[in-house]
mmCIF file of C-alpha atoms and ligand atoms in Angstrom:
data_model
loop_
_atom_site.group_PDB
_atom_site.id
_atom_site.type_symbol
_atom_site.label_atom_id
_atom_site.label_comp_id
_atom_site.label_asym_id
_atom_site.label_seq_id
_atom_site.Cartn_x
_atom_site.Cartn_y
_atom_site.Cartn_z
ATOM 1 C CA MET A 371 -64.293 141.832 139.439
ATOM 2 C CA PRO A 372 -67.133 142.819 141.768
ATOM 3 C CA ARG A 373 -70.219 144.090 139.966
ATOM 4 C CA GLN A 374 -70.936 147.787 140.374
ATOM 5 C CA THR A 375 -74.144 148.231 142.319
ATOM 6 C CA GLU A 376 -76.113 151.303 143.250
ATOM 7 C CA ALA A 377 -75.127 150.604 146.871
ATOM 8 C CA ARG A 378 -71.659 151.949 146.053
ATOM 9 C CA PRO A 379 -71.154 155.546 147.183
ATOM 10 C CA ARG A 380 -71.315 158.126 144.400
ATOM 11 C CA TYR A 381 -70.902 161.888 144.372
ATOM 12 C CA ASP A 382 -74.135 163.832 143.935
ATOM 13 C CA ARG A 383 -75.106 165.051 140.468
ATOM 14 C CA VAL A 384 -74.166 168.678 141.113
ATOM 15 C CA THR A 385 -70.659 167.726 142.345
ATOM 16 C CA ILE A 386 -70.207 165.476 139.304
ATOM 17 C CA ALA A 387 -71.376 168.190 136.887
ATOM 18 C CA LEU A 388 -69.092 170.754 138.550
ATOM 19 C CA HIS A 389 -66.088 168.380 138.441
ATOM 20 C CA TRP A 390 -66.396 167.665 134.717
ATOM 21 C CA THR A 391 -67.217 171.283 133.817
ATOM 22 C CA THR A 392 -64.069 172.369 135.675
ATOM 23 C CA ALA A 393 -61.962 169.701 133.941
ATOM 24 C CA LEU A 394 -63.280 170.718 130.500
ATOM 25 C CA LEU A 395 -62.773 174.431 131.133
ATOM 26 C CA VAL A 396 -59.197 173.908 132.376
ATOM 27 C CA VAL A 397 -58.254 171.867 129.291
ATOM 28 C CA VAL A 398 -59.891 174.351 126.872
ATOM 29 C CA LEU A 399 -58.305 177.365 128.623
ATOM 30 C CA PHE A 400 -54.874 175.747 128.389
ATOM 31 C CA ALA A 401 -55.349 174.662 124.773
ATOM 32 C CA LEU A 402 -56.476 178.157 123.702
ATOM 33 C CA ALA A 403 -53.349 179.736 125.218
ATOM 34 C CA GLU A 404 -51.047 177.160 123.649
ATOM 35 C CA ILE A 405 -52.660 177.608 120.217
ATOM 36 C CA TRP A 406 -52.564 181.419 120.224
ATOM 37 C CA GLY A 407 -48.859 181.140 121.126
ATOM 38 C CA PHE A 408 -48.307 179.998 117.506
ATOM 39 C CA LEU A 409 -50.329 182.841 115.966
ATOM 40 C CA PRO A 410 -48.692 186.133 114.949
ATOM 41 C CA ARG A 411 -49.133 188.938 117.511
ATOM 42 C CA GLY A 412 -51.980 191.393 116.902
ATOM 43 C CA THR A 413 -53.942 189.178 114.473
ATOM 44 C CA PRO A 414 -57.753 189.117 114.953
ATOM 45 C CA LEU A 415 -57.739 185.324 115.447
ATOM 46 C CA ARG A 416 -55.172 185.571 118.263
ATOM 47 C CA ARG A 417 -57.181 188.375 119.891
ATOM 48 C CA ASN A 418 -60.378 186.307 119.605
ATOM 49 C CA PHE A 419 -58.678 183.340 121.264
ATOM 50 C CA GLN A 420 -57.525 185.621 124.078
ATOM 51 C CA ALA A 421 -61.007 187.141 124.472
ATOM 52 C CA LEU A 422 -62.497 183.623 124.616
ATOM 53 C CA HIS A 423 -59.863 182.609 127.196
ATOM 54 C CA ILE A 424 -60.843 185.554 129.373
ATOM 55 C CA SER A 425 -64.603 184.895 129.071
ATOM 56 C CA LEU A 426 -64.130 181.193 129.885
ATOM 57 C CA GLY A 427 -61.764 182.201 132.694
ATOM 58 C CA ILE A 428 -64.546 184.288 134.271
ATOM 59 C CA LEU A 429 -66.856 181.277 133.853
ATOM 60 C CA LEU A 430 -64.267 179.061 135.567
ATOM 61 C CA ALA A 431 -64.091 181.539 138.463
ATOM 62 C CA ALA A 432 -67.898 181.363 138.882
ATOM 63 C CA VAL A 433 -67.884 177.541 138.665
ATOM 64 C CA PHE A 434 -65.038 177.381 141.193
ATOM 65 C CA VAL A 435 -66.848 179.596 143.732
ATOM 66 C CA PHE A 436 -70.072 177.620 143.295
ATOM 67 C CA ARG A 437 -68.136 174.361 143.649
ATOM 68 C CA ALA A 438 -66.489 175.507 146.890
ATOM 69 C CA VAL A 439 -69.834 176.632 148.356
ATOM 70 C CA TRP A 440 -71.506 173.387 147.258
ATOM 71 C CA ARG A 441 -68.735 171.209 148.715
ATOM 72 C CA LEU A 442 -68.892 173.055 152.036
ATOM 73 C CA SER A 443 -72.690 172.846 152.209
ATOM 74 C CA ARG A 444 -74.766 170.189 150.470
ATOM 75 C CA GLY A 445 -72.235 168.282 148.329
ATOM 76 C CA HIS A 446 -71.597 164.615 149.103
ATOM 77 C CA ARG A 447 -68.229 163.962 150.676
ATOM 78 C CA LEU A 448 -67.199 160.337 150.386
ATOM 79 C CA PRO A 449 -64.862 158.251 152.531
ATOM 80 C CA PRO A 450 -61.434 157.670 150.941
ATOM 81 C CA ALA A 451 -61.467 155.055 148.161
ATOM 82 C CA THR A 452 -57.916 153.928 148.974
ATOM 83 C CA ALA A 453 -55.751 153.610 152.099
ATOM 84 C CA GLY A 454 -52.221 154.420 153.285
ATOM 85 C CA VAL A 455 -49.845 156.184 150.909
ATOM 86 C CA GLN A 456 -52.352 156.126 148.017
ATOM 87 C CA GLN A 457 -54.969 157.852 150.142
ATOM 88 C CA LEU A 458 -52.428 160.447 151.205
ATOM 89 C CA ALA A 459 -51.362 161.051 147.586
ATOM 90 C CA ALA A 460 -54.976 161.343 146.377
ATOM 91 C CA THR A 461 -55.969 163.774 149.146
ATOM 92 C CA ALA A 462 -52.818 165.850 148.609
ATOM 93 C CA ALA A 463 -53.447 165.968 144.836
ATOM 94 C CA HIS A 464 -57.089 167.049 145.303
ATOM 95 C CA TRP A 465 -56.190 169.860 147.705
ATOM 96 C CA ALA A 466 -53.260 170.918 145.518
ATOM 97 C CA LEU A 467 -55.610 171.114 142.516
ATOM 98 C CA TYR A 468 -58.096 173.265 144.442
ATOM 99 C CA GLY A 469 -55.283 175.537 145.670
ATOM 100 C CA LEU A 470 -53.646 175.848 142.255
ATOM 101 C CA LEU A 471 -56.961 176.571 140.538
ATOM 102 C CA LEU A 472 -57.704 179.333 143.044
ATOM 103 C CA ALA A 473 -54.212 180.803 142.584
ATOM 104 C CA GLN A 474 -54.570 180.606 138.787
ATOM 105 C CA ILE A 475 -57.934 182.368 138.824
ATOM 106 C CA VAL A 476 -56.677 185.166 141.105
ATOM 107 C CA LEU A 477 -53.556 185.574 138.930
ATOM 108 C CA GLY A 478 -55.660 185.588 135.750
ATOM 109 C CA PHE A 479 -57.735 188.481 137.092
ATOM 110 C CA LEU A 480 -54.657 190.392 138.321
ATOM 111 C CA PHE A 481 -52.946 189.766 134.971
ATOM 112 C CA ARG A 482 -55.822 191.264 132.995
ATOM 113 C CA TRP A 483 -56.266 194.209 135.343
ATOM 114 C CA ALA A 484 -52.543 195.022 135.196
ATOM 115 C CA GLN A 485 -52.633 194.744 131.372
ATOM 116 C CA GLY A 486 -55.268 197.494 131.418
ATOM 117 C CA GLU A 487 -57.079 195.931 128.453
ATOM 118 C CA PRO A 488 -60.830 195.160 128.099
ATOM 119 C CA PHE A 489 -62.052 192.512 130.572
ATOM 120 C CA LEU A 490 -65.254 191.312 128.920
ATOM 121 C CA PHE A 491 -67.518 188.325 129.544
ATOM 122 C CA PHE A 492 -68.629 187.276 126.021
ATOM 123 C CA GLY A 493 -69.273 190.955 125.262
ATOM 124 C CA LEU A 494 -72.128 190.998 127.809
ATOM 125 C CA PHE A 495 -70.482 192.937 130.623
ATOM 126 C CA SER A 496 -67.089 194.205 131.577
ATOM 127 C CA ILE A 497 -65.212 193.802 134.868
ATOM 128 C CA PRO A 498 -63.745 197.121 135.997
ATOM 129 C CA SER A 499 -60.144 197.189 137.174
ATOM 130 C CA PRO A 500 -59.392 198.096 140.802
ATOM 131 C CA ILE A 501 -55.683 198.554 139.969
ATOM 132 C CA ALA A 502 -53.771 200.824 137.605
ATOM 133 C CA GLN A 503 -52.305 199.578 134.332
ATOM 134 C CA ASP A 504 -48.738 198.396 134.950
ATOM 135 C CA ARG A 505 -46.962 196.557 132.124
ATOM 136 C CA PRO A 506 -43.925 195.206 134.070
ATOM 137 C CA THR A 507 -46.197 193.821 136.829
ATOM 138 C CA ALA A 508 -48.525 192.365 134.193
ATOM 139 C CA HIS A 509 -45.505 190.597 132.708
ATOM 140 C CA GLN A 510 -44.664 189.061 136.108
ATOM 141 C CA PHE A 511 -48.255 187.950 136.673
ATOM 142 C CA GLY A 512 -48.189 186.457 133.160
ATOM 143 C CA GLU A 513 -45.058 184.408 133.851
ATOM 144 C CA LEU A 514 -46.517 183.043 137.095
ATOM 145 C CA HIS A 515 -49.846 182.347 135.344
ATOM 146 C CA GLU A 516 -48.072 180.392 132.638
ATOM 147 C CA ASN A 517 -45.946 178.356 135.102
ATOM 148 C CA ILE A 518 -48.964 177.490 137.236
ATOM 149 C CA ALA A 519 -50.855 176.467 134.086
ATOM 150 C CA TRP A 520 -48.197 173.810 133.405
ATOM 151 C CA VAL A 521 -48.207 172.583 137.014
ATOM 152 C CA ILE A 522 -52.022 172.244 136.894
ATOM 153 C CA ILE A 523 -51.926 170.352 133.602
ATOM 154 C CA VAL A 524 -49.224 167.914 134.801
ATOM 155 C CA LEU A 525 -50.933 167.328 138.167
ATOM 156 C CA ALA A 526 -54.389 166.931 136.580
ATOM 157 C CA GLY A 527 -52.812 164.487 134.098
ATOM 158 C CA LEU A 528 -51.375 162.398 136.958
ATOM 159 C CA HIS A 529 -54.722 162.609 138.777
ATOM 160 C CA ALA A 530 -56.567 161.403 135.657
ATOM 161 C CA ALA A 531 -53.985 158.633 135.095
ATOM 162 C CA ALA A 532 -54.467 157.470 138.704
ATOM 163 C CA ALA A 533 -58.262 157.424 138.215
ATOM 164 C CA LEU A 534 -57.908 155.386 134.983
ATOM 165 C CA LEU A 535 -55.378 153.010 136.576
ATOM 166 C CA GLN A 536 -57.777 152.344 139.426
ATOM 167 C CA HIS A 537 -60.624 151.845 136.980
ATOM 168 C CA TYR A 538 -58.940 149.524 134.462
ATOM 169 C CA VAL A 539 -56.270 147.766 136.535
ATOM 170 C CA TRP A 540 -57.325 147.731 140.183
ATOM 171 C CA ARG A 541 -61.043 147.870 139.318
ATOM 172 C CA ASN A 542 -61.942 149.447 142.648
ATOM 173 C CA GLY A 543 -64.877 151.473 141.281
ATOM 174 C CA VAL A 544 -63.430 154.904 142.143
ATOM 175 C CA LEU A 545 -64.108 156.355 138.685
ATOM 176 C CA GLN A 546 -67.805 155.450 138.954
ATOM 177 C CA ARG A 547 -67.991 157.664 142.044
ATOM 178 C CA MET A 548 -67.430 160.647 139.752
ATOM 179 C CA LEU A 549 -69.683 159.434 136.896
ATOM 180 C CA PRO A 550 -73.458 159.987 136.705
ATOM 181 C CA ALA A 551 -75.647 156.976 137.522
ATOM 182 C CA ARG A 552 -76.999 155.287 134.408
HETATM 183 C C1 LIG B 1918 -58.229 169.550 134.842
HETATM 184 C C2 LIG B 1918 -58.798 168.440 135.130
HETATM 185 C C3 LIG B 1918 -59.257 167.987 136.531
HETATM 186 C C4 LIG B 1918 -59.295 168.647 137.725
HETATM 187 C C5 LIG B 1918 -58.881 170.093 138.011
HETATM 188 C C6 LIG B 1918 -59.805 167.712 138.712
HETATM 189 C C7 LIG B 1918 -59.987 167.985 140.066
HETATM 190 C C8 LIG B 1918 -60.492 167.115 141.007
HETATM 191 C C9 LIG B 1918 -60.660 167.395 142.411
HETATM 192 C C10 LIG B 1918 -60.268 168.734 143.081
HETATM 193 C C11 LIG B 1918 -61.220 166.308 142.991
HETATM 194 C C12 LIG B 1918 -61.574 166.156 144.475
HETATM 195 C C13 LIG B 1918 -63.073 166.210 144.656
HETATM 196 C C14 LIG B 1918 -63.445 166.352 146.129
HETATM 197 O O1 LIG B 1918 -63.422 165.360 146.851
HETATM 198 O O2 LIG B 1918 -63.735 167.498 146.531
HETATM 199 C C15 LIG B 1918 -61.403 165.318 141.954
HETATM 200 C C16 LIG B 1918 -61.953 164.057 142.137
HETATM 201 C C17 LIG B 1918 -61.986 163.075 141.183
HETATM 202 N N1 LIG B 1918 -61.537 163.185 139.867
HETATM 203 FE FE1 LIG B 1918 -60.797 164.828 138.990
HETATM 204 N N2 LIG B 1918 -60.070 166.517 138.088
HETATM 205 C C18 LIG B 1918 -59.742 166.644 136.749
HETATM 206 C C19 LIG B 1918 -59.840 165.677 135.764
HETATM 207 C C20 LIG B 1918 -60.216 164.370 135.991
HETATM 208 C C21 LIG B 1918 -60.211 163.314 134.984
HETATM 209 C C22 LIG B 1918 -59.802 163.524 133.520
HETATM 210 C C23 LIG B 1918 -60.637 162.165 135.607
HETATM 211 C C24 LIG B 1918 -60.816 160.783 135.060
HETATM 212 C C25 LIG B 1918 -60.181 160.271 134.063
HETATM 213 C C26 LIG B 1918 -60.924 162.514 136.986
HETATM 214 C C27 LIG B 1918 -61.422 161.656 137.940
HETATM 215 C C28 LIG B 1918 -61.734 161.954 139.238
HETATM 216 C C29 LIG B 1918 -62.327 161.026 140.190
HETATM 217 C C30 LIG B 1918 -62.698 159.575 139.910
HETATM 218 C C31 LIG B 1918 -62.487 161.717 141.392
HETATM 219 C C32 LIG B 1918 -63.047 161.165 142.721
HETATM 220 C C33 LIG B 1918 -61.915 160.629 143.550
HETATM 221 C C34 LIG B 1918 -62.406 160.039 144.854
HETATM 222 O O3 LIG B 1918 -63.589 159.784 145.001
HETATM 223 O O4 LIG B 1918 -61.555 159.834 145.734
HETATM 224 N N3 LIG B 1918 -60.642 163.853 137.189
HETATM 225 N N4 LIG B 1918 -60.939 165.836 140.759
HETATM 226 C C1 LIG B 1919 -56.757 176.721 134.967
HETATM 227 C C2 LIG B 1919 -57.156 177.710 134.206
HETATM 228 C C3 LIG B 1919 -56.242 178.514 133.314
HETATM 229 C C4 LIG B 1919 -55.188 178.102 132.555
HETATM 230 C C5 LIG B 1919 -54.647 176.679 132.406
HETATM 231 C C6 LIG B 1919 -54.657 179.278 131.909
HETATM 232 C C7 LIG B 1919 -53.554 179.301 131.061
HETATM 233 C C8 LIG B 1919 -53.023 180.412 130.458
HETATM 234 C C9 LIG B 1919 -51.814 180.448 129.689
HETATM 235 C C10 LIG B 1919 -50.903 179.239 129.424
HETATM 236 C C11 LIG B 1919 -51.633 181.719 129.238
HETATM 237 C C12 LIG B 1919 -50.482 182.249 128.368
HETATM 238 C C13 LIG B 1919 -49.526 182.992 129.308
HETATM 239 C C14 LIG B 1919 -48.468 183.782 128.581
HETATM 240 O O1 LIG B 1919 -48.191 183.491 127.418
HETATM 241 O O2 LIG B 1919 -47.921 184.730 129.203
HETATM 242 C C15 LIG B 1919 -52.749 182.505 129.721
HETATM 243 C C16 LIG B 1919 -52.947 183.842 129.468
HETATM 244 C C17 LIG B 1919 -53.928 184.608 130.049
HETATM 245 N N1 LIG B 1919 -54.881 184.179 130.946
HETATM 246 FE FE1 LIG B 1919 -55.143 182.287 131.602
HETATM 247 N N2 LIG B 1919 -55.402 180.373 132.257
HETATM 248 C C18 LIG B 1919 -56.385 179.940 133.120
HETATM 249 C C19 LIG B 1919 -57.338 180.716 133.741
HETATM 250 C C20 LIG B 1919 -57.494 182.071 133.565
HETATM 251 C C21 LIG B 1919 -58.459 182.885 134.251
HETATM 252 C C22 LIG B 1919 -59.467 182.370 135.278
HETATM 253 C C23 LIG B 1919 -58.297 184.154 133.810
HETATM 254 C C24 LIG B 1919 -59.088 185.365 134.223
HETATM 255 C C25 LIG B 1919 -60.170 185.710 133.703
HETATM 256 C C26 LIG B 1919 -57.207 184.151 132.852
HETATM 257 C C27 LIG B 1919 -56.708 185.256 132.184
HETATM 258 C C28 LIG B 1919 -55.651 185.255 131.325
HETATM 259 C C29 LIG B 1919 -55.162 186.440 130.651
HETATM 260 C C30 LIG B 1919 -55.698 187.863 130.801
HETATM 261 C C31 LIG B 1919 -54.112 186.032 129.835
HETATM 262 C C32 LIG B 1919 -53.278 186.922 128.876
HETATM 263 C C33 LIG B 1919 -54.053 187.154 127.632
HETATM 264 C C34 LIG B 1919 -53.353 188.197 126.763
HETATM 265 O O3 LIG B 1919 -52.125 188.089 126.603
HETATM 266 O O4 LIG B 1919 -54.054 189.083 126.293
HETATM 267 N N3 LIG B 1919 -56.737 182.853 132.727
HETATM 268 N N4 LIG B 1919 -53.559 181.680 130.480
#
């Protein structure tokens, strides 16, 4: 196996921090929703989980916007780590993840606005709704939001499995590109 040297390309620190913050937020947001699904409706714990989901969702939206601006401006963009079909699959998965995350964030906001319930960021400020409360529409947004959540989790799982396969089996150093330098 070739030794990893500092000459290998690596994403910049901000891109790396944004990638792992996004990954963590997505997993926590999904886990919160799955856990509250087991809790009886209307209980304080379930409501707290939902409030935390919404606050972290707003945080994810801010991280996503910053990530997009950073990628389009100063963020390192590296040449593909693979070739042929693998390169195509990796690029498609990355763009699909960006697109799905954007769709999920927009739907999350629309969902809350249509629910007509408080839209608070850790109790610090509230986001006013530009649309009227509409329960049936909220229900539709909720179904889409839930389906997209599963697609994101499956795709991110495949993406992570591909990164680990390349790291442990093919040993091509792609995972190091997304890890901070020691
Ligand atoms: C919800 C979780 C995740 C999401 C949404 C996500 C999303 C992304 C996206 C959009 C990119 C493309 C970056 C760019 O070029 O602009 C990327 C790159 C990358 N991700 Fe993830 N990721 C997640 C989890 C993970 C995990 C768990 C691992 C490792 C086990 C991982 C490893 C990598 C690596 C190594 C790259 C760089 C690939 C390359 O240089 O070609 N990601 N990720
Ligand atoms: C990738 C990130 C996200 C994932 C994986 C995710 C996942 C989920 C899931 C699985 C549910 C349960 C759906 C249902 O039972 O109908 C849910 C509910 C919800 N999500 Fe998200 N979500 C994410 C991001 C967001 C964002 C950014 C917001 C907006 C701030 C948001 C707002 C909501 C709201 C308002 C609910 C309903 C809460 C309630 O019933 O009171 N989500 N989310």
